[in-house]
């Protein structure tokens, strides 16, 4: 159950950068998106805290941030037109390899 909580925490970790990106525009703040960011931070942190009751702290934190980084990277490419160069994709692949290595170790 702790691994499921950690995975869900990582998914929530994607929500707050999206909320922050969409929460402020040239026209000013967009409260709904900023609220999404705050809720995502709180839920993500709470799930991480719960997962760390069973999973070692360093492993849980690395996987949590890795899921968030890979997810934010992917959302950036798909939703915001971020660059998808070969070097960026290889680099994110190294993060994925690290997540897998920590899970199976």
PDB file of N, CA and C in Angstrom:
ATOM      1  N   UNK A   1       0.813  -1.201   0.000  1.00  0.00           N
ATOM      2  CA  UNK A   1       0.000   0.000   0.000  1.00  0.00           C
ATOM      3  C   UNK A   1       0.862   1.274   0.000  1.00  0.00           C
ATOM      4  N   UNK A   2       2.016   1.198   0.658  1.00  0.00           N
ATOM      5  CA  UNK A   2       2.899   2.365   0.714  1.00  0.00           C
ATOM      6  C   UNK A   2       3.403   2.734  -0.673  1.00  0.00           C
ATOM      7  N   UNK A   3       3.665   1.722  -1.515  1.00  0.00           N
ATOM      8  CA  UNK A   3       4.142   2.019  -2.869  1.00  0.00           C
ATOM      9  C   UNK A   3       3.053   2.688  -3.704  1.00  0.00           C
ATOM     10  N   UNK A   4       1.819   2.311  -3.492  1.00  0.00           N
ATOM     11  CA  UNK A   4       0.704   2.962  -4.202  1.00  0.00           C
ATOM     12  C   UNK A   4       0.594   4.411  -3.747  1.00  0.00           C
ATOM     13  N   UNK A   5       0.697   4.632  -2.444  1.00  0.00           N
ATOM     14  CA  UNK A   5       0.657   6.000  -1.913  1.00  0.00           C
ATOM     15  C   UNK A   5       1.798   6.832  -2.487  1.00  0.00           C
ATOM     16  N   UNK A   6       2.976   6.223  -2.582  1.00  0.00           N
ATOM     17  CA  UNK A   6       4.125   6.946  -3.125  1.00  0.00           C
ATOM     18  C   UNK A   6       3.911   7.287  -4.596  1.00  0.00           C
ATOM     19  N   UNK A   7       3.369   6.346  -5.350  1.00  0.00           N
ATOM     20  CA  UNK A   7       3.079   6.611  -6.762  1.00  0.00           C
ATOM     21  C   UNK A   7       2.058   7.745  -6.901  1.00  0.00           C
ATOM     22  N   UNK A   8       0.999   7.711  -6.103  1.00  0.00           N
ATOM     23  CA  UNK A   8      -0.008   8.776  -6.143  1.00  0.00           C
ATOM     24  C   UNK A   8       0.583  10.115  -5.704  1.00  0.00           C
ATOM     25  N   UNK A   9       1.476  10.071  -4.720  1.00  0.00           N
ATOM     26  CA  UNK A   9       2.166  11.295  -4.292  1.00  0.00           C
ATOM     27  C   UNK A   9       2.974  11.885  -5.447  1.00  0.00           C
ATOM     28  N   UNK A  10       3.650  11.005  -6.193  1.00  0.00           N
ATOM     29  CA  UNK A  10       4.421  11.461  -7.350  1.00  0.00           C
ATOM     30  C   UNK A  10       3.535  12.081  -8.414  1.00  0.00           C
ATOM     31  N   UNK A  11       2.358  11.489  -8.635  1.00  0.00           N
ATOM     32  CA  UNK A  11       1.423  12.075  -9.607  1.00  0.00           C
ATOM     33  C   UNK A  11       0.944  13.448  -9.147  1.00  0.00           C
ATOM     34  N   UNK A  12       0.664  13.568  -7.854  1.00  0.00           N
ATOM     35  CA  UNK A  12       0.262  14.882  -7.327  1.00  0.00           C
ATOM     36  C   UNK A  12       1.388  15.897  -7.461  1.00  0.00           C
ATOM     37  N   UNK A  13       2.611  15.404  -7.427  1.00  0.00           N
ATOM     38  CA  UNK A  13       3.773  16.282  -7.565  1.00  0.00           C
ATOM     39  C   UNK A  13       3.800  16.955  -8.935  1.00  0.00           C
ATOM     40  N   UNK A  14       3.128  16.375  -9.898  1.00  0.00           N
ATOM     41  CA  UNK A  14       3.022  16.982 -11.233  1.00  0.00           C
ATOM     42  C   UNK A  14       2.050  18.155 -11.212  1.00  0.00           C
ATOM     43  N   UNK A  15       1.049  18.073 -10.345  1.00  0.00           N
ATOM     44  CA  UNK A  15      -0.012  19.079 -10.334  1.00  0.00           C
ATOM     45  C   UNK A  15       0.409  20.463  -9.912  1.00  0.00           C
ATOM     46  N   UNK A  16       1.350  20.540  -8.988  1.00  0.00           N
ATOM     47  CA  UNK A  16       1.655  21.886  -8.514  1.00  0.00           C
ATOM     48  C   UNK A  16       2.463  22.729  -9.499  1.00  0.00           C
ATOM     49  N   UNK A  17       3.425  22.188 -10.261  1.00  0.00           N
ATOM     50  CA  UNK A  17       4.062  23.058 -11.248  1.00  0.00           C
ATOM     51  C   UNK A  17       3.084  23.490 -12.353  1.00  0.00           C
ATOM     52  N   UNK A  18       2.156  22.590 -12.693  1.00  0.00           N
ATOM     53  CA  UNK A  18       1.139  22.956 -13.688  1.00  0.00           C
ATOM     54  C   UNK A  18       0.259  24.078 -13.131  1.00  0.00           C
ATOM     55  N   UNK A  19      -0.181  23.914 -11.886  1.00  0.00           N
ATOM     56  CA  UNK A  19      -0.993  24.952 -11.260  1.00  0.00           C
ATOM     57  C   UNK A  19      -0.277  26.288 -11.166  1.00  0.00           C
ATOM     58  N   UNK A  20       1.009  26.251 -10.843  1.00  0.00           N
ATOM     59  CA  UNK A  20       1.775  27.500 -10.772  1.00  0.00           C
ATOM     60  C   UNK A  20       1.968  28.116 -12.150  1.00  0.00           C
ATOM     61  N   UNK A  21       2.229  27.284 -13.151  1.00  0.00           N
ATOM     62  CA  UNK A  21       2.417  27.813 -14.504  1.00  0.00           C
ATOM     63  C   UNK A  21       1.152  28.496 -15.010  1.00  0.00           C
ATOM     64  N   UNK A  22       0.017  27.846 -14.783  1.00  0.00           N
ATOM     65  CA  UNK A  22      -1.252  28.394 -15.270  1.00  0.00           C
ATOM     66  C   UNK A  22      -1.872  29.398 -14.298  1.00  0.00           C
ATOM     67  N   UNK A  23      -1.333  29.485 -13.090  1.00  0.00           N
ATOM     68  CA  UNK A  23      -1.909  30.334 -12.053  1.00  0.00           C
ATOM     69  C   UNK A  23      -1.565  31.798 -12.151  1.00  0.00           C
ATOM     70  N   UNK A  24      -0.611  32.126 -12.989  1.00  0.00           N
ATOM     71  CA  UNK A  24      -0.246  33.541 -13.126  1.00  0.00           C
ATOM     72  C   UNK A  24      -0.019  33.842 -14.594  1.00  0.00           C
ATOM     73  N   UNK A  25      -0.728  34.799 -15.114  1.00  0.00           N
ATOM     74  CA  UNK A  25      -0.597  35.197 -16.509  1.00  0.00           C
ATOM     75  C   UNK A  25      -0.310  36.680 -16.585  1.00  0.00           C
ATOM     76  N   UNK A  26      -0.151  37.193 -17.784  1.00  0.00           N
ATOM     77  CA  UNK A  26       0.053  38.628 -17.970  1.00  0.00           C
ATOM     78  C   UNK A  26      -1.166  39.428 -17.501  1.00  0.00           C
ATOM     79  N   UNK A  27      -2.302  38.764 -17.444  1.00  0.00           N
ATOM     80  CA  UNK A  27      -3.524  39.419 -16.989  1.00  0.00           C
ATOM     81  C   UNK A  27      -3.689  39.337 -15.464  1.00  0.00           C
ATOM     82  N   UNK A  28      -2.805  38.644 -14.796  1.00  0.00           N
ATOM     83  CA  UNK A  28      -2.856  38.552 -13.344  1.00  0.00           C
ATOM     84  C   UNK A  28      -3.074  37.135 -12.861  1.00  0.00           C
ATOM     85  N   UNK A  29      -3.364  37.003 -11.563  1.00  0.00           N
ATOM     86  CA  UNK A  29      -3.510  35.677 -10.981  1.00  0.00           C
ATOM     87  C   UNK A  29      -4.791  34.972 -11.429  1.00  0.00           C
ATOM     88  N   UNK A  30      -4.703  33.654 -11.453  1.00  0.00           N
ATOM     89  CA  UNK A  30      -5.861  32.810 -11.746  1.00  0.00           C
ATOM     90  C   UNK A  30      -6.041  31.904 -10.529  1.00  0.00           C
ATOM     91  N   UNK A  31      -6.900  32.304  -9.602  1.00  0.00           N
ATOM     92  CA  UNK A  31      -6.997  31.632  -8.305  1.00  0.00           C
ATOM     93  C   UNK A  31      -7.283  30.133  -8.370  1.00  0.00           C
ATOM     94  N   UNK A  32      -8.076  29.682  -9.304  1.00  0.00           N
ATOM     95  CA  UNK A  32      -8.380  28.251  -9.394  1.00  0.00           C
ATOM     96  C   UNK A  32      -7.127  27.417  -9.624  1.00  0.00           C
ATOM     97  N   UNK A  33      -6.273  27.893 -10.505  1.00  0.00           N
ATOM     98  CA  UNK A  33      -5.032  27.168 -10.788  1.00  0.00           C
ATOM     99  C   UNK A  33      -4.064  27.246  -9.612  1.00  0.00           C
ATOM    100  N   UNK A  34      -4.031  28.400  -8.957  1.00  0.00           N
ATOM    101  CA  UNK A  34      -3.173  28.521  -7.778  1.00  0.00           C
ATOM    102  C   UNK A  34      -3.664  27.610  -6.652  1.00  0.00           C
ATOM    103  N   UNK A  35      -4.979  27.491  -6.510  1.00  0.00           N
ATOM    104  CA  UNK A  35      -5.538  26.573  -5.517  1.00  0.00           C
ATOM    105  C   UNK A  35      -5.182  25.128  -5.858  1.00  0.00           C
ATOM    106  N   UNK A  36      -5.229  24.791  -7.139  1.00  0.00           N
ATOM    107  CA  UNK A  36      -4.819  23.446  -7.557  1.00  0.00           C
ATOM    108  C   UNK A  36      -3.377  23.175  -7.112  1.00  0.00           C
ATOM    109  N   UNK A  37      -2.499  24.160  -7.292  1.00  0.00           N
ATOM    110  CA  UNK A  37      -1.098  23.995  -6.896  1.00  0.00           C
ATOM    111  C   UNK A  37      -0.990  23.738  -5.392  1.00  0.00           C
ATOM    112  N   UNK A  38      -1.705  24.501  -4.596  1.00  0.00           N
ATOM    113  CA  UNK A  38      -1.643  24.343  -3.138  1.00  0.00           C
ATOM    114  C   UNK A  38      -2.181  22.974  -2.720  1.00  0.00           C
ATOM    115  N   UNK A  39      -3.317  22.581  -3.274  1.00  0.00           N
ATOM    116  CA  UNK A  39      -3.899  21.276  -2.940  1.00  0.00           C
ATOM    117  C   UNK A  39      -2.949  20.151  -3.356  1.00  0.00           C
ATOM    118  N   UNK A  40      -2.361  20.266  -4.542  1.00  0.00           N
ATOM    119  CA  UNK A  40      -1.439  19.232  -5.015  1.00  0.00           C
ATOM    120  C   UNK A  40      -0.223  19.116  -4.098  1.00  0.00           C
ATOM    121  N   UNK A  41       0.298  20.245  -3.641  1.00  0.00           N
ATOM    122  CA  UNK A  41       1.445  20.225  -2.729  1.00  0.00           C
ATOM    123  C   UNK A  41       1.074  19.527  -1.425  1.00  0.00           C
ATOM    124  N   UNK A  42      -0.063  19.885  -0.865  1.00  0.00           N
ATOM    125  CA  UNK A  42      -0.474  19.311   0.420  1.00  0.00           C
ATOM    126  C   UNK A  42      -0.739  17.809   0.294  1.00  0.00           C
ATOM    127  N   UNK A  43      -1.491  17.416  -0.729  1.00  0.00           N
ATOM    128  CA  UNK A  43      -1.807  15.993  -0.907  1.00  0.00           C
ATOM    129  C   UNK A  43      -0.542  15.200  -1.209  1.00  0.00           C
ATOM    130  N   UNK A  44       0.310  15.730  -2.046  1.00  0.00           N
ATOM    131  CA  UNK A  44       1.555  15.053  -2.388  1.00  0.00           C
ATOM    132  C   UNK A  44       2.421  14.851  -1.147  1.00  0.00           C
ATOM    133  N   UNK A  45       2.563  15.896  -0.362  1.00  0.00           N
ATOM    134  CA  UNK A  45       3.362  15.794   0.857  1.00  0.00           C
ATOM    135  C   UNK A  45       2.777  14.827   1.865  1.00  0.00           C
ATOM    136  N   UNK A  46       1.457  14.837   2.013  1.00  0.00           N
ATOM    137  CA  UNK A  46       0.804  13.926   2.960  1.00  0.00           C
ATOM    138  C   UNK A  46       0.990  12.472   2.529  1.00  0.00           C
ATOM    139  N   UNK A  47       0.834  12.202   1.244  1.00  0.00           N
ATOM    140  CA  UNK A  47       1.028  10.838   0.758  1.00  0.00           C
ATOM    141  C   UNK A  47       2.481  10.391   0.894  1.00  0.00           C
ATOM    142  N   UNK A  48       3.415  11.300   0.637  1.00  0.00           N
ATOM    143  CA  UNK A  48       4.831  10.982   0.828  1.00  0.00           C
ATOM    144  C   UNK A  48       5.105  10.660   2.293  1.00  0.00           C
ATOM    145  N   UNK A  49       4.562  11.457   3.179  1.00  0.00           N
ATOM    146  CA  UNK A  49       4.759  11.231   4.605  1.00  0.00           C
ATOM    147  C   UNK A  49       4.235   9.843   5.001  1.00  0.00           C
ATOM    148  N   UNK A  50       3.077   9.485   4.487  1.00  0.00           N
ATOM    149  CA  UNK A  50       2.496   8.182   4.804  1.00  0.00           C
ATOM    150  C   UNK A  50       3.363   7.054   4.240  1.00  0.00           C
ATOM    151  N   UNK A  51       3.817   7.213   2.991  1.00  0.00           N
ATOM    152  CA  UNK A  51       4.630   6.173   2.351  1.00  0.00           C
ATOM    153  C   UNK A  51       5.945   5.950   3.093  1.00  0.00           C
ATOM    154  N   UNK A  52       6.509   7.017   3.644  1.00  0.00           N
ATOM    155  CA  UNK A  52       7.797   6.920   4.337  1.00  0.00           C
ATOM    156  C   UNK A  52       7.705   6.176   5.661  1.00  0.00           C
ATOM    157  N   UNK A  53       6.513   5.843   6.080  1.00  0.00           N
ATOM    158  CA  UNK A  53       6.372   5.018   7.284  1.00  0.00           C
ATOM    159  C   UNK A  53       6.887   3.611   7.025  1.00  0.00           C
ATOM    160  N   UNK A  54       6.877   3.195   5.743  1.00  0.00           N
ATOM    161  CA  UNK A  54       7.313   1.853   5.373  1.00  0.00           C
ATOM    162  C   UNK A  54       8.544   1.871   4.469  1.00  0.00           C
ATOM    163  N   UNK A  55       8.547   2.769   3.512  1.00  0.00           N
ATOM    164  CA  UNK A  55       9.625   2.850   2.526  1.00  0.00           C
ATOM    165  C   UNK A  55      10.742   3.735   3.099  1.00  0.00           C
ATOM    166  N   UNK A  56      12.001   3.343   2.962  1.00  0.00           N
ATOM    167  CA  UNK A  56      13.095   4.187   3.459  1.00  0.00           C
ATOM    168  C   UNK A  56      13.016   5.606   2.885  1.00  0.00           C
ATOM    169  N   UNK A  57      13.315   6.583   3.723  1.00  0.00           N
ATOM    170  CA  UNK A  57      13.157   7.988   3.367  1.00  0.00           C
ATOM    171  C   UNK A  57      13.875   8.361   2.068  1.00  0.00           C
ATOM    172  N   UNK A  58      15.136   8.000   1.941  1.00  0.00           N
ATOM    173  CA  UNK A  58      15.895   8.378   0.749  1.00  0.00           C
ATOM    174  C   UNK A  58      15.319   7.776  -0.515  1.00  0.00           C
ATOM    175  N   UNK A  59      14.895   6.532  -0.441  1.00  0.00           N
ATOM    176  CA  UNK A  59      14.283   5.870  -1.588  1.00  0.00           C
ATOM    177  C   UNK A  59      12.965   6.537  -1.938  1.00  0.00           C
ATOM    178  N   UNK A  60      12.127   6.754  -0.927  1.00  0.00           N
ATOM    179  CA  UNK A  60      10.813   7.364  -1.168  1.00  0.00           C
ATOM    180  C   UNK A  60      10.963   8.761  -1.776  1.00  0.00           C
ATOM    181  N   UNK A  61      11.867   9.556  -1.218  1.00  0.00           N
ATOM    182  CA  UNK A  61      12.023  10.922  -1.710  1.00  0.00           C
ATOM    183  C   UNK A  61      12.542  10.947  -3.141  1.00  0.00           C
ATOM    184  N   UNK A  62      13.516  10.109  -3.434  1.00  0.00           N
ATOM    185  CA  UNK A  62      14.068  10.077  -4.790  1.00  0.00           C
ATOM    186  C   UNK A  62      13.021   9.634  -5.810  1.00  0.00           C
ATOM    187  N   UNK A  63      12.236   8.631  -5.466  1.00  0.00           N
ATOM    188  CA  UNK A  63      11.201   8.163  -6.389  1.00  0.00           C
ATOM    189  C   UNK A  63      10.111   9.208  -6.540  1.00  0.00           C
ATOM    190  N   UNK A  64       9.710   9.820  -5.441  1.00  0.00           N
ATOM    191  CA  UNK A  64       8.678  10.878  -5.453  1.00  0.00           C
ATOM    192  C   UNK A  64       9.093  12.027  -6.370  1.00  0.00           C
ATOM    193  N   UNK A  65      10.298  12.539  -6.179  1.00  0.00           N
ATOM    194  CA  UNK A  65      10.743  13.649  -7.021  1.00  0.00           C
ATOM    195  C   UNK A  65      10.949  13.202  -8.466  1.00  0.00           C
ATOM    196  N   UNK A  66      11.389  11.954  -8.643  1.00  0.00           N
ATOM    197  CA  UNK A  66      11.579  11.438  -9.998  1.00  0.00           C
ATOM    198  C   UNK A  66      10.272  11.350 -10.772  1.00  0.00           C
ATOM    199  N   UNK A  67       9.231  10.816 -10.123  1.00  0.00           N
ATOM    200  CA  UNK A  67       7.927  10.747 -10.782  1.00  0.00           C
ATOM    201  C   UNK A  67       7.446  12.148 -11.124  1.00  0.00           C
ATOM    202  N   UNK A  68       7.609  13.070 -10.185  1.00  0.00           N
ATOM    203  CA  UNK A  68       7.202  14.453 -10.444  1.00  0.00           C
ATOM    204  C   UNK A  68       7.985  15.086 -11.583  1.00  0.00           C
ATOM    205  N   UNK A  69       9.287  14.847 -11.613  1.00  0.00           N
ATOM    206  CA  UNK A  69      10.129  15.431 -12.662  1.00  0.00           C
ATOM    207  C   UNK A  69       9.784  14.869 -14.033  1.00  0.00           C
ATOM    208  N   UNK A  70       9.645  13.556 -14.110  1.00  0.00           N
ATOM    209  CA  UNK A  70       9.310  12.926 -15.387  1.00  0.00           C
ATOM    210  C   UNK A  70       7.921  13.363 -15.838  1.00  0.00           C
ATOM    211  N   UNK A  71       6.990  13.411 -14.904  1.00  0.00           N
ATOM    212  CA  UNK A  71       5.628  13.838 -15.240  1.00  0.00           C
ATOM    213  C   UNK A  71       5.559  15.278 -15.697  1.00  0.00           C
ATOM    214  N   UNK A  72       6.236  16.171 -14.964  1.00  0.00           N
ATOM    215  CA  UNK A  72       6.245  17.582 -15.350  1.00  0.00           C
ATOM    216  C   UNK A  72       6.936  17.775 -16.700  1.00  0.00           C
ATOM    217  N   UNK A  73       7.994  17.030 -16.926  1.00  0.00           N
ATOM    218  CA  UNK A  73       8.698  17.066 -18.206  1.00  0.00           C
ATOM    219  C   UNK A  73       7.753  16.670 -19.342  1.00  0.00           C
ATOM    220  N   UNK A  74       7.019  15.579 -19.133  1.00  0.00           N
ATOM    221  CA  UNK A  74       6.100  15.078 -20.155  1.00  0.00           C
ATOM    222  C   UNK A  74       4.949  16.048 -20.399  1.00  0.00           C
ATOM    223  N   UNK A  75       4.367  16.568 -19.328  1.00  0.00           N
ATOM    224  CA  UNK A  75       3.285  17.550 -19.473  1.00  0.00           C
ATOM    225  C   UNK A  75       3.802  18.795 -20.180  1.00  0.00           C
ATOM    226  N   UNK A  76       5.010  19.198 -19.855  1.00  0.00           N
ATOM    227  CA  UNK A  76       5.594  20.367 -20.516  1.00  0.00           C
ATOM    228  C   UNK A  76       5.684  20.193 -22.023  1.00  0.00           C
ATOM    229  N   UNK A  77       6.105  19.013 -22.441  1.00  0.00           N
ATOM    230  CA  UNK A  77       6.200  18.742 -23.883  1.00  0.00           C
ATOM    231  C   UNK A  77       4.821  18.662 -24.517  1.00  0.00           C
ATOM    232  N   UNK A  78       3.933  17.875 -23.903  1.00  0.00           N
ATOM    233  CA  UNK A  78       2.626  17.614 -24.509  1.00  0.00           C
ATOM    234  C   UNK A  78       1.665  18.800 -24.439  1.00  0.00           C
ATOM    235  N   UNK A  79       1.685  19.530 -23.330  1.00  0.00           N
ATOM    236  CA  UNK A  79       0.685  20.589 -23.137  1.00  0.00           C
ATOM    237  C   UNK A  79       1.213  22.002 -23.367  1.00  0.00           C
ATOM    238  N   UNK A  80       2.521  22.195 -23.193  1.00  0.00           N
ATOM    239  CA  UNK A  80       3.046  23.550 -23.248  1.00  0.00           C
ATOM    240  C   UNK A  80       4.090  23.767 -24.338  1.00  0.00           C
ATOM    241  N   UNK A  81       4.323  22.748 -25.142  1.00  0.00           N
ATOM    242  CA  UNK A  81       5.240  22.908 -26.266  1.00  0.00           C
ATOM    243  C   UNK A  81       6.707  22.999 -25.890  1.00  0.00           C
ATOM    244  N   UNK A  82       7.078  22.455 -24.731  1.00  0.00           N
ATOM    245  CA  UNK A  82       8.491  22.451 -24.355  1.00  0.00           C
ATOM    246  C   UNK A  82       9.291  21.629 -25.370  1.00  0.00           C
ATOM    247  N   UNK A  83      10.558  21.936 -25.484  1.00  0.00           N
ATOM    248  CA  UNK A  83      11.437  21.258 -26.424  1.00  0.00           C
ATOM    249  C   UNK A  83      11.599  19.781 -26.067  1.00  0.00           C
ATOM    250  N   UNK A  84      11.559  18.932 -27.097  1.00  0.00           N
ATOM    251  CA  UNK A  84      11.732  17.488 -26.906  1.00  0.00           C
ATOM    252  C   UNK A  84      12.982  17.030 -27.649  1.00  0.00           C
ATOM    253  N   UNK A  85      14.103  17.639 -27.338  1.00  0.00           N
ATOM    254  CA  UNK A  85      15.346  17.276 -28.012  1.00  0.00           C
ATOM    255  C   UNK A  85      15.818  15.899 -27.556  1.00  0.00           C
ATOM    256  N   UNK A  86      16.685  15.318 -28.338  1.00  0.00           N
ATOM    257  CA  UNK A  86      17.228  14.002 -28.016  1.00  0.00           C
ATOM    258  C   UNK A  86      17.932  14.016 -26.663  1.00  0.00           C
ATOM    259  N   UNK A  87      18.735  15.020 -26.408  1.00  0.00           N
ATOM    260  CA  UNK A  87      19.468  15.090 -25.144  1.00  0.00           C
ATOM    261  C   UNK A  87      18.517  15.194 -23.958  1.00  0.00           C
ATOM    262  N   UNK A  88      17.469  15.983 -24.084  1.00  0.00           N
ATOM    263  CA  UNK A  88      16.487  16.093 -22.989  1.00  0.00           C
ATOM    264  C   UNK A  88      15.795  14.760 -22.744  1.00  0.00           C
ATOM    265  N   UNK A  89      15.432  14.061 -23.802  1.00  0.00           N
ATOM    266  CA  UNK A  89      14.737  12.781 -23.647  1.00  0.00           C
ATOM    267  C   UNK A  89      15.677  11.724 -23.053  1.00  0.00           C
ATOM    268  N   UNK A  90      16.921  11.685 -23.500  1.00  0.00           N
ATOM    269  CA  UNK A  90      17.899  10.760 -22.916  1.00  0.00           C
ATOM    270  C   UNK A  90      18.095  11.087 -21.436  1.00  0.00           C
ATOM    271  N   UNK A  91      18.172  12.344 -21.108  1.00  0.00           N
ATOM    272  CA  UNK A  91      18.377  12.758 -19.717  1.00  0.00           C
ATOM    273  C   UNK A  91      17.217  12.338 -18.837  1.00  0.00           C
ATOM    274  N   UNK A  92      15.994  12.510 -19.307  1.00  0.00           N
ATOM    275  CA  UNK A  92      14.837  12.092 -18.511  1.00  0.00           C
ATOM    276  C   UNK A  92      14.805  10.572 -18.422  1.00  0.00           C
ATOM    277  N   UNK A  93      15.289   9.895 -19.457  1.00  0.00           N
ATOM    278  CA  UNK A  93      15.400   8.436 -19.412  1.00  0.00           C
ATOM    279  C   UNK A  93      16.324   7.969 -18.302  1.00  0.00           C
ATOM    280  N   UNK A  94      17.374   8.724 -18.036  1.00  0.00           N
ATOM    281  CA  UNK A  94      18.278   8.386 -16.933  1.00  0.00           C
ATOM    282  C   UNK A  94      17.570   8.502 -15.584  1.00  0.00           C
ATOM    283  N   UNK A  95      16.690   9.484 -15.475  1.00  0.00           N
ATOM    284  CA  UNK A  95      15.905   9.611 -14.241  1.00  0.00           C
ATOM    285  C   UNK A  95      14.993   8.398 -14.081  1.00  0.00           C
ATOM    286  N   UNK A  96      14.342   7.997 -15.166  1.00  0.00           N
ATOM    287  CA  UNK A  96      13.472   6.816 -15.126  1.00  0.00           C
ATOM    288  C   UNK A  96      14.284   5.583 -14.726  1.00  0.00           C
ATOM    289  N   UNK A  97      15.466   5.433 -15.284  1.00  0.00           N
ATOM    290  CA  UNK A  97      16.326   4.295 -14.932  1.00  0.00           C
ATOM    291  C   UNK A  97      16.662   4.322 -13.436  1.00  0.00           C
ATOM    292  N   UNK A  98      16.902   5.490 -12.896  1.00  0.00           N
ATOM    293  CA  UNK A  98      17.180   5.609 -11.465  1.00  0.00           C
ATOM    294  C   UNK A  98      15.977   5.231 -10.618  1.00  0.00           C
ATOM    295  N   UNK A  99      14.798   5.636 -11.034  1.00  0.00           N
ATOM    296  CA  UNK A  99      13.577   5.264 -10.298  1.00  0.00           C
ATOM    297  C   UNK A  99      13.409   3.752 -10.291  1.00  0.00           C
ATOM    298  N   UNK A 100      13.578   3.145 -11.461  1.00  0.00           N
ATOM    299  CA  UNK A 100      13.431   1.685 -11.553  1.00  0.00           C
ATOM    300  C   UNK A 100      14.492   0.997 -10.690  1.00  0.00           C
ATOM    301  N   UNK A 101      15.718   1.493 -10.749  1.00  0.00           N
ATOM    302  CA  UNK A 101      16.783   0.905  -9.947  1.00  0.00           C
ATOM    303  C   UNK A 101      16.485   0.980  -8.454  1.00  0.00           C
ATOM    304  N   UNK A 102      15.957   2.102  -7.992  1.00  0.00           N
ATOM    305  CA  UNK A 102      15.631   2.229  -6.570  1.00  0.00           C
ATOM    306  C   UNK A 102      14.490   1.309  -6.169  1.00  0.00           C
ATOM    307  N   UNK A 103      13.544   1.111  -7.071  1.00  0.00           N
ATOM    308  CA  UNK A 103      12.405   0.251  -6.748  1.00  0.00           C
ATOM    309  C   UNK A 103      12.832  -1.214  -6.638  1.00  0.00           C
ATOM    310  N   UNK A 104      13.723  -1.654  -7.526  1.00  0.00           N
ATOM    311  CA  UNK A 104      14.082  -3.075  -7.524  1.00  0.00           C
ATOM    312  C   UNK A 104      15.248  -3.397  -6.586  1.00  0.00           C
ATOM    313  N   UNK A 105      15.924  -2.370  -6.114  1.00  0.00           N
ATOM    314  CA  UNK A 105      17.085  -2.604  -5.222  1.00  0.00           C
ATOM    315  C   UNK A 105      16.646  -3.016  -3.827  1.00  0.00           C
TER     316      UNK A 105
END
